[in-house]
Tab-separated table of C-alpha atoms in Angstrom:
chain	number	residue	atom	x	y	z
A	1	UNK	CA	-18.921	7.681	9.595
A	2	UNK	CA	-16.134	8.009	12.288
A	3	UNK	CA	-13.391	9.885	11.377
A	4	UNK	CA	-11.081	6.544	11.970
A	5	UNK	CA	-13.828	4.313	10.162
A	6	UNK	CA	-10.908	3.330	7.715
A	7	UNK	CA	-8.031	2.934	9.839
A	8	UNK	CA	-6.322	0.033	11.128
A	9	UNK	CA	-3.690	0.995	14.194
A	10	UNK	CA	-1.208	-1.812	14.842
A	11	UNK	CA	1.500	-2.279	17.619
A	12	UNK	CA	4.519	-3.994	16.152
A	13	UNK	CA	4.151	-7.919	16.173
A	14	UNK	CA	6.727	-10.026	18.116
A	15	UNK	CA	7.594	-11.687	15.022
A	16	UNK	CA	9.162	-9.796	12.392
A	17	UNK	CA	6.294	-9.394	9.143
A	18	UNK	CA	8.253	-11.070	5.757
A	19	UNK	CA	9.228	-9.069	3.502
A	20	UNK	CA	12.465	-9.728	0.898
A	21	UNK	CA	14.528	-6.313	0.015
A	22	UNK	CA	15.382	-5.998	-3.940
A	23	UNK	CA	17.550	-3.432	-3.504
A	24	UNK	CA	18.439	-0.312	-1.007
A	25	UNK	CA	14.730	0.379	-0.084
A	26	UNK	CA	15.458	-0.852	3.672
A	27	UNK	CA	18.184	1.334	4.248
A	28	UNK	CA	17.051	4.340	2.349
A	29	UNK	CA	13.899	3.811	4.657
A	30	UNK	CA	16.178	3.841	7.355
A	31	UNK	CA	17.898	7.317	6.679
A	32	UNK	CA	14.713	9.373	5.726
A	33	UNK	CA	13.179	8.205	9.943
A	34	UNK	CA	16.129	8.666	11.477
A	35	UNK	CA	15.738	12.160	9.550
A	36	UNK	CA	11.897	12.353	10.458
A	37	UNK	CA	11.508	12.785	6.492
A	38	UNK	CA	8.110	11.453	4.752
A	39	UNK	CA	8.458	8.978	2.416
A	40	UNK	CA	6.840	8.503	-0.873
A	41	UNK	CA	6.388	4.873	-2.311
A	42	UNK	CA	5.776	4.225	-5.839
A	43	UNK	CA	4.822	0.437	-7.654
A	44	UNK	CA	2.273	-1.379	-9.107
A	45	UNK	CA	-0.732	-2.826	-7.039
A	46	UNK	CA	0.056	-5.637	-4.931
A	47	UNK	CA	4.295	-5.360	-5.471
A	48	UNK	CA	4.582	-5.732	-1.572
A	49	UNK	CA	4.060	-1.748	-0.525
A	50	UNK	CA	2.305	-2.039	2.712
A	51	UNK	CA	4.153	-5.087	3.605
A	52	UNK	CA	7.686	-3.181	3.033
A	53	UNK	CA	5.944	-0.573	5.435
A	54	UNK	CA	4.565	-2.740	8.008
A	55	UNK	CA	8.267	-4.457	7.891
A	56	UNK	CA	9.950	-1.125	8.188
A	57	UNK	CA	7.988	-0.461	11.415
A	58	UNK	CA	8.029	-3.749	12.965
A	59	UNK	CA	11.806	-2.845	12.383
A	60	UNK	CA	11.653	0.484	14.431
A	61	UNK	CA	9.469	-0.651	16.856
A	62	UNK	CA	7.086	2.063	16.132
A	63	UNK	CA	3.480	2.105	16.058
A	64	UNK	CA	1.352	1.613	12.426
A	65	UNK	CA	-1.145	3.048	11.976
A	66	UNK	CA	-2.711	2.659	8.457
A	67	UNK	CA	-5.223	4.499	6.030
A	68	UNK	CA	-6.560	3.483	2.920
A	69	UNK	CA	-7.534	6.301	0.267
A	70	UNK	CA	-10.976	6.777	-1.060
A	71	UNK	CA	-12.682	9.135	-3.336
A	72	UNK	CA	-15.205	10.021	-0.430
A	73	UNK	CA	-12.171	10.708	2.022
A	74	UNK	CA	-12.557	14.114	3.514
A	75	UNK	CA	-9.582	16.181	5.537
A	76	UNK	CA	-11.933	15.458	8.643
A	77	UNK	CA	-11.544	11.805	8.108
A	78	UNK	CA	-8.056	11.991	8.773
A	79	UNK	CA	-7.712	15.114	10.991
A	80	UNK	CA	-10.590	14.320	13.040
A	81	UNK	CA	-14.267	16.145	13.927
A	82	UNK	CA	-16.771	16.780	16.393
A	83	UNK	CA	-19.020	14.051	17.428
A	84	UNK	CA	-22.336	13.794	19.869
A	85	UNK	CA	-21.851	11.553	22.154
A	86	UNK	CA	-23.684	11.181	25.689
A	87	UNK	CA	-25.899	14.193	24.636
A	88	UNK	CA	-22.378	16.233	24.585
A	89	UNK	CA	-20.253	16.987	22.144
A	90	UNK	CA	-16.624	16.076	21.862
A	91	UNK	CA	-13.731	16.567	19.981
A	92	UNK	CA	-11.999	12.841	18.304
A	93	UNK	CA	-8.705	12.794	16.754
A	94	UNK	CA	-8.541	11.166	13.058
A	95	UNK	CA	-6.413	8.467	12.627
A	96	UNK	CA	-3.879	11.165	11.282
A	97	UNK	CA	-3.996	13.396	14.179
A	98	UNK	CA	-3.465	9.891	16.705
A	99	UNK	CA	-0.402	9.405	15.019
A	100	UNK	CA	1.430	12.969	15.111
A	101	UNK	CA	0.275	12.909	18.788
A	102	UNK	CA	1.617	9.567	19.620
A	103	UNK	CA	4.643	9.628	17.304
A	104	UNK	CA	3.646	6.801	15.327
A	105	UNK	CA	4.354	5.967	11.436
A	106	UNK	CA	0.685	7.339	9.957
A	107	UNK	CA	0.694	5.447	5.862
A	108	UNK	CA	-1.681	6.795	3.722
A	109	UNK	CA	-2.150	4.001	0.953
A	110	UNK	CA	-3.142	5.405	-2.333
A	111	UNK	CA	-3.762	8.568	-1.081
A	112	UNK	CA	-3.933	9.563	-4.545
A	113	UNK	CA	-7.758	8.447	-4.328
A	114	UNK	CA	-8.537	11.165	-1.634
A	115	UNK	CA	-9.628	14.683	-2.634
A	116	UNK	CA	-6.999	17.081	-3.715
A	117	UNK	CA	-8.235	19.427	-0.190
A	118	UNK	CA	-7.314	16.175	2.005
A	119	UNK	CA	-3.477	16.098	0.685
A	120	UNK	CA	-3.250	19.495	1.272
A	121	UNK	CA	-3.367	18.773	5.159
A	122	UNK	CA	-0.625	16.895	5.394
A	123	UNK	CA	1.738	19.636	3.873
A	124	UNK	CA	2.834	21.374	7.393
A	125	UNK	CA	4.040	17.691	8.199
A	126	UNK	CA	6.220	17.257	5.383
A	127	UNK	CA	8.547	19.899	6.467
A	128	UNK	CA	10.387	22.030	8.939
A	129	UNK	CA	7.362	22.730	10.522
A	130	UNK	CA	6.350	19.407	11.299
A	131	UNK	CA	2.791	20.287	12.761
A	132	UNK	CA	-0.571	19.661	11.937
A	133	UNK	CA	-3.677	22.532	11.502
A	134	UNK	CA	-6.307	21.622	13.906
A	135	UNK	CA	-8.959	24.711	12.250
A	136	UNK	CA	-11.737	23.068	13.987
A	137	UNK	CA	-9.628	23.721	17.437
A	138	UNK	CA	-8.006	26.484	16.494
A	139	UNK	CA	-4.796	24.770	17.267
A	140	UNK	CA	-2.135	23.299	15.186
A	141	UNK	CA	-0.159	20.166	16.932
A	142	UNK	CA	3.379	19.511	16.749
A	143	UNK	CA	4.464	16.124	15.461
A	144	UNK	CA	5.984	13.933	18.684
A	145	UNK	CA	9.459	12.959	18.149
A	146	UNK	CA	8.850	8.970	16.198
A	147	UNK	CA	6.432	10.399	13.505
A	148	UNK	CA	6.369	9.889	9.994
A	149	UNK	CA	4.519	9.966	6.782
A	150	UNK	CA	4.149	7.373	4.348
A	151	UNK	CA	2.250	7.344	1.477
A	152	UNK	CA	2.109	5.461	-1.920
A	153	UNK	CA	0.553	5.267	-5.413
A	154	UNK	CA	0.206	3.447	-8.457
A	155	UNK	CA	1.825	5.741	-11.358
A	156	UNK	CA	1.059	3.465	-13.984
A	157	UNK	CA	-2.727	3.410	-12.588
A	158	UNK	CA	-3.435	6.714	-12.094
A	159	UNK	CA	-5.292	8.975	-14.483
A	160	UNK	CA	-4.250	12.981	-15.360
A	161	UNK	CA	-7.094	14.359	-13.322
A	162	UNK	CA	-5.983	11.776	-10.224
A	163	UNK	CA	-1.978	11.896	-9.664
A	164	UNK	CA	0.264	13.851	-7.295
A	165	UNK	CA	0.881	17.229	-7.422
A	166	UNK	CA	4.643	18.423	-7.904
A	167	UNK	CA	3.997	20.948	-4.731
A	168	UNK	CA	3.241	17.591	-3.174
A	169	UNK	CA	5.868	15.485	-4.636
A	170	UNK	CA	8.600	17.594	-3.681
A	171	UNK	CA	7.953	17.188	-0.245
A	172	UNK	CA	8.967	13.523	0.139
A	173	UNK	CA	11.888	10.902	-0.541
A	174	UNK	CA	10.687	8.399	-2.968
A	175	UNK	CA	11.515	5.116	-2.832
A	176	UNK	CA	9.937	3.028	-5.884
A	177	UNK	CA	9.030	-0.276	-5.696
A	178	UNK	CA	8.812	-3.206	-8.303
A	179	UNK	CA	7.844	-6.840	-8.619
A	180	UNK	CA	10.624	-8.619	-7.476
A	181	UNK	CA	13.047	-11.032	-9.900
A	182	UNK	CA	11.883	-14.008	-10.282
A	183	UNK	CA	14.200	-15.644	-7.567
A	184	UNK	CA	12.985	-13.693	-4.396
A	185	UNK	CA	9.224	-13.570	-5.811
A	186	UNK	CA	9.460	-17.452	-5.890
A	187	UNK	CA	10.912	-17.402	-2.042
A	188	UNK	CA	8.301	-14.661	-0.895
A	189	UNK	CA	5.272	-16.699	-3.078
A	190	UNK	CA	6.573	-20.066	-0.890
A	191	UNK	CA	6.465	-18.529	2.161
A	192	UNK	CA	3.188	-16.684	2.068
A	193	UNK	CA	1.284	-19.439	0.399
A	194	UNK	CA	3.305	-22.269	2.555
A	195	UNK	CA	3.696	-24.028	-0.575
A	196	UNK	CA	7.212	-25.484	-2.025
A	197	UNK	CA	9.201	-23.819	-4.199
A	198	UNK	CA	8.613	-25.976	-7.376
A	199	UNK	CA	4.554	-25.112	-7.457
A	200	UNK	CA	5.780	-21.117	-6.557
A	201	UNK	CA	8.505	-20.990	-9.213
A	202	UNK	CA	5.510	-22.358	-11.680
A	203	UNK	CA	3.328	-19.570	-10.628
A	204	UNK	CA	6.183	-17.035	-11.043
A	205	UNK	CA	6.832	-17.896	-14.705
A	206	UNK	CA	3.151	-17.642	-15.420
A	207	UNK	CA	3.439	-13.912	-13.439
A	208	UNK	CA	5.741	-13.053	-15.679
A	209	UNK	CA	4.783	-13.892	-18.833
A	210	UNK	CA	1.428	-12.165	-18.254
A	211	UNK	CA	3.734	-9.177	-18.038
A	212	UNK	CA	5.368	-9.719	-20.764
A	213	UNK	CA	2.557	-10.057	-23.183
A	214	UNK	CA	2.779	-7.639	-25.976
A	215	UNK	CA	-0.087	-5.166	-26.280
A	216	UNK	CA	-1.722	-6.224	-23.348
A	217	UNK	CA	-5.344	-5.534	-22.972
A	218	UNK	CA	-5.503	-6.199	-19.105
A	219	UNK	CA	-5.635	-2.906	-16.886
A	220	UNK	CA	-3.453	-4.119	-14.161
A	221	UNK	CA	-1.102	-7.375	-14.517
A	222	UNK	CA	-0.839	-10.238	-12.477
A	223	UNK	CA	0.484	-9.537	-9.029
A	224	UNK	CA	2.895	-10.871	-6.403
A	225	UNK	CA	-0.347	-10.509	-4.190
A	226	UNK	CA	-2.416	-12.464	-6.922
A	227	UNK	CA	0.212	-15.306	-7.644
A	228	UNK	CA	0.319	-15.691	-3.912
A	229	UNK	CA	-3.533	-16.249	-3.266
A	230	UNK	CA	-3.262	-19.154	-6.116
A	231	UNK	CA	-0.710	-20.579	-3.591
A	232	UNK	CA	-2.662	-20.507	-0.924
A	233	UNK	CA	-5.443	-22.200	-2.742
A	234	UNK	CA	-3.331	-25.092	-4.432
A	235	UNK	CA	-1.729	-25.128	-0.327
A	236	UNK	CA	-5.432	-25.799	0.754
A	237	UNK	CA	-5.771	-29.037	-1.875
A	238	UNK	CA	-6.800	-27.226	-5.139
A	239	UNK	CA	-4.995	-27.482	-8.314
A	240	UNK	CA	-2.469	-25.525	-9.320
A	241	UNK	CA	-4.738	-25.485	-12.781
A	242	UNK	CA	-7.821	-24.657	-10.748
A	243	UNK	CA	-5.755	-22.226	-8.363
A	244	UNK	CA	-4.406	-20.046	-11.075
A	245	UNK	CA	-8.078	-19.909	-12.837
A	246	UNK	CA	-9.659	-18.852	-9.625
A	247	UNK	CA	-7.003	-16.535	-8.575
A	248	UNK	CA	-5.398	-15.072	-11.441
A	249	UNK	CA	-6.950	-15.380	-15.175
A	250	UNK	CA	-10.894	-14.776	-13.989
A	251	UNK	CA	-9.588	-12.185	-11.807
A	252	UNK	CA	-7.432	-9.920	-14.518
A	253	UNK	CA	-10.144	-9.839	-17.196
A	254	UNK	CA	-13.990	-10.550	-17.548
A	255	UNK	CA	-13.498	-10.375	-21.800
A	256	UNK	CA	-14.035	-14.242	-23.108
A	257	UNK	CA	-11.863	-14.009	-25.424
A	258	UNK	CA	-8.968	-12.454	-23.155
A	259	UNK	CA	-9.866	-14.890	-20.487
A	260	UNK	CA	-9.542	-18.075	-23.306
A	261	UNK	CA	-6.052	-16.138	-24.310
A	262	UNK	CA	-4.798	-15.956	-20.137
A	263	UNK	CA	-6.090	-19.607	-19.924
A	264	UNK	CA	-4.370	-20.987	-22.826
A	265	UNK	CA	-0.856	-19.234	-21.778
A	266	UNK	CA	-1.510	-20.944	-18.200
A	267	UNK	CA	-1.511	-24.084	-19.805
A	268	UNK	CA	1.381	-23.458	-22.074
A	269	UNK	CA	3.277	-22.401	-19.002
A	270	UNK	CA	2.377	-24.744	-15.752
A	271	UNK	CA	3.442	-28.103	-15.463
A	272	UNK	CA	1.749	-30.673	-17.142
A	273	UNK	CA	-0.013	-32.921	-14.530
């Protein structure tokens, strides 16, 4: 596997990616790059974390460039190793290394999955030093004026033997993020899905009260992500009944009995139609 197998570079869009602030994330964003600080984001799966980044660099017209964490993810795959190529063989960056050369915004989602040896490469970056340990070269690389590190996890998902270490933690600003109230989730659930706001507001009452339920069996809850795929399926001429079946209660649980529970609480919820 190339070292940037699992990375996704991208140049900020012309138009602006959506994304609806809850409270001062944008501007303490703002402070911690115009103080080249990394930043730490915290929330639940699918609360709008990537977007917020992908936002926040469209906004600083900097270059994304994106990693998701794996259990398999080695320091090489984000540092970079030697490869044969042509019958030589030749140094290539990681997608990690690209960034601090290029000045870009490097996120590491759920870097939490990587191995404990992988975080410990990014330490150098996250302060005065700002410089990266190429062993393999012998070299270590300053960080080009523009760079930053983000990364985020999922507290409430992580177990004791896979979380962040305080030597870690300590490094970075932490913004945490949230679903939003039930207002902007129904604005950001119209827009994505390009459905009105009657059908999102419906799906945003039945997000809710999923999170609400007392003594909950379901490992994650349902999502701004997962309320906004129904959308896009009742948007492409499926029922909103069908929509949030497909999308949301078959999705959160494969127990009978929880998925009869999620179903009835759909229909006590949606519309009647």
């Amino acid at each position: 596997m190339l070292a940037d197998d699992r990375a996704t570079a991208v140049r900020s869009a012309p138009e602006a990616p959506f994304y609806k602030a809850v409270g001062a994330e944008a501007e303490v964003f703002r402070a911690a790059a115009r103080g080249g600080l990394p930043v730490l984001l915290k929330g639940p799966t699918g609360c709008g974390k990537t977007r917020f980044v992908q936002a926040m660099a469209h906004e600083l017209g900097r270059e994304l460039i994106t990693v998701a964490g794996h259990e398999d993810m080695t320091s090489a795959d984000l540092v970079g190793r030697f490869l044969l190529k042509g019958g030589e063989t030749v140094w290539v960056d990681g997608p990690l290394t690209r960034a601090v050369r290029e000045g870009a915004l490097c996120y590491l989602d759920e870097v939490v999955e990587a191995r404990q040896d992988t975080v410990v490469v990014i330490h150098p970056l996250t302060d005065h030093r700002r410089e990266l340990a190429l062993d393999r070269l012998g070299t270590t690389l300053p960080a080009a004026p523009g760079f930053q590190l983000v990364i985020s996890y999922n507290p409430g998902y992580q177990s004791v033997l896979k979380n962040i270490k305080e030597s870690t933690r300590q490094r970075f600003v932490a913004i945490e993020l949230g679903f939003p109230p039930p207002g902007i989730e129904t604005e950001i659930v119209s827009h994505e899905a390009g459905i009105d706001l009657e059908t999102a507001g419906a799906l945003v009452r039945l997000g809710n009260a999923i999170r609400k339920l007392d003594g909950s069996p379901l490992g994650e809850v349902s999502s701004t992500r997962m309320l906004t795929l129904a959308g896009t399926l009742v948007a492409h001429g499926l029922s909103l009944r069908g929509a949030v079946q497909a999308a949301v209660v078959q999705v959160l649980s494969d127990d009978p009995d929880v998925v009869r529970a999620l179903g009835e609480l759909a229909d006590a919820v949606l519309p009647r139609t």
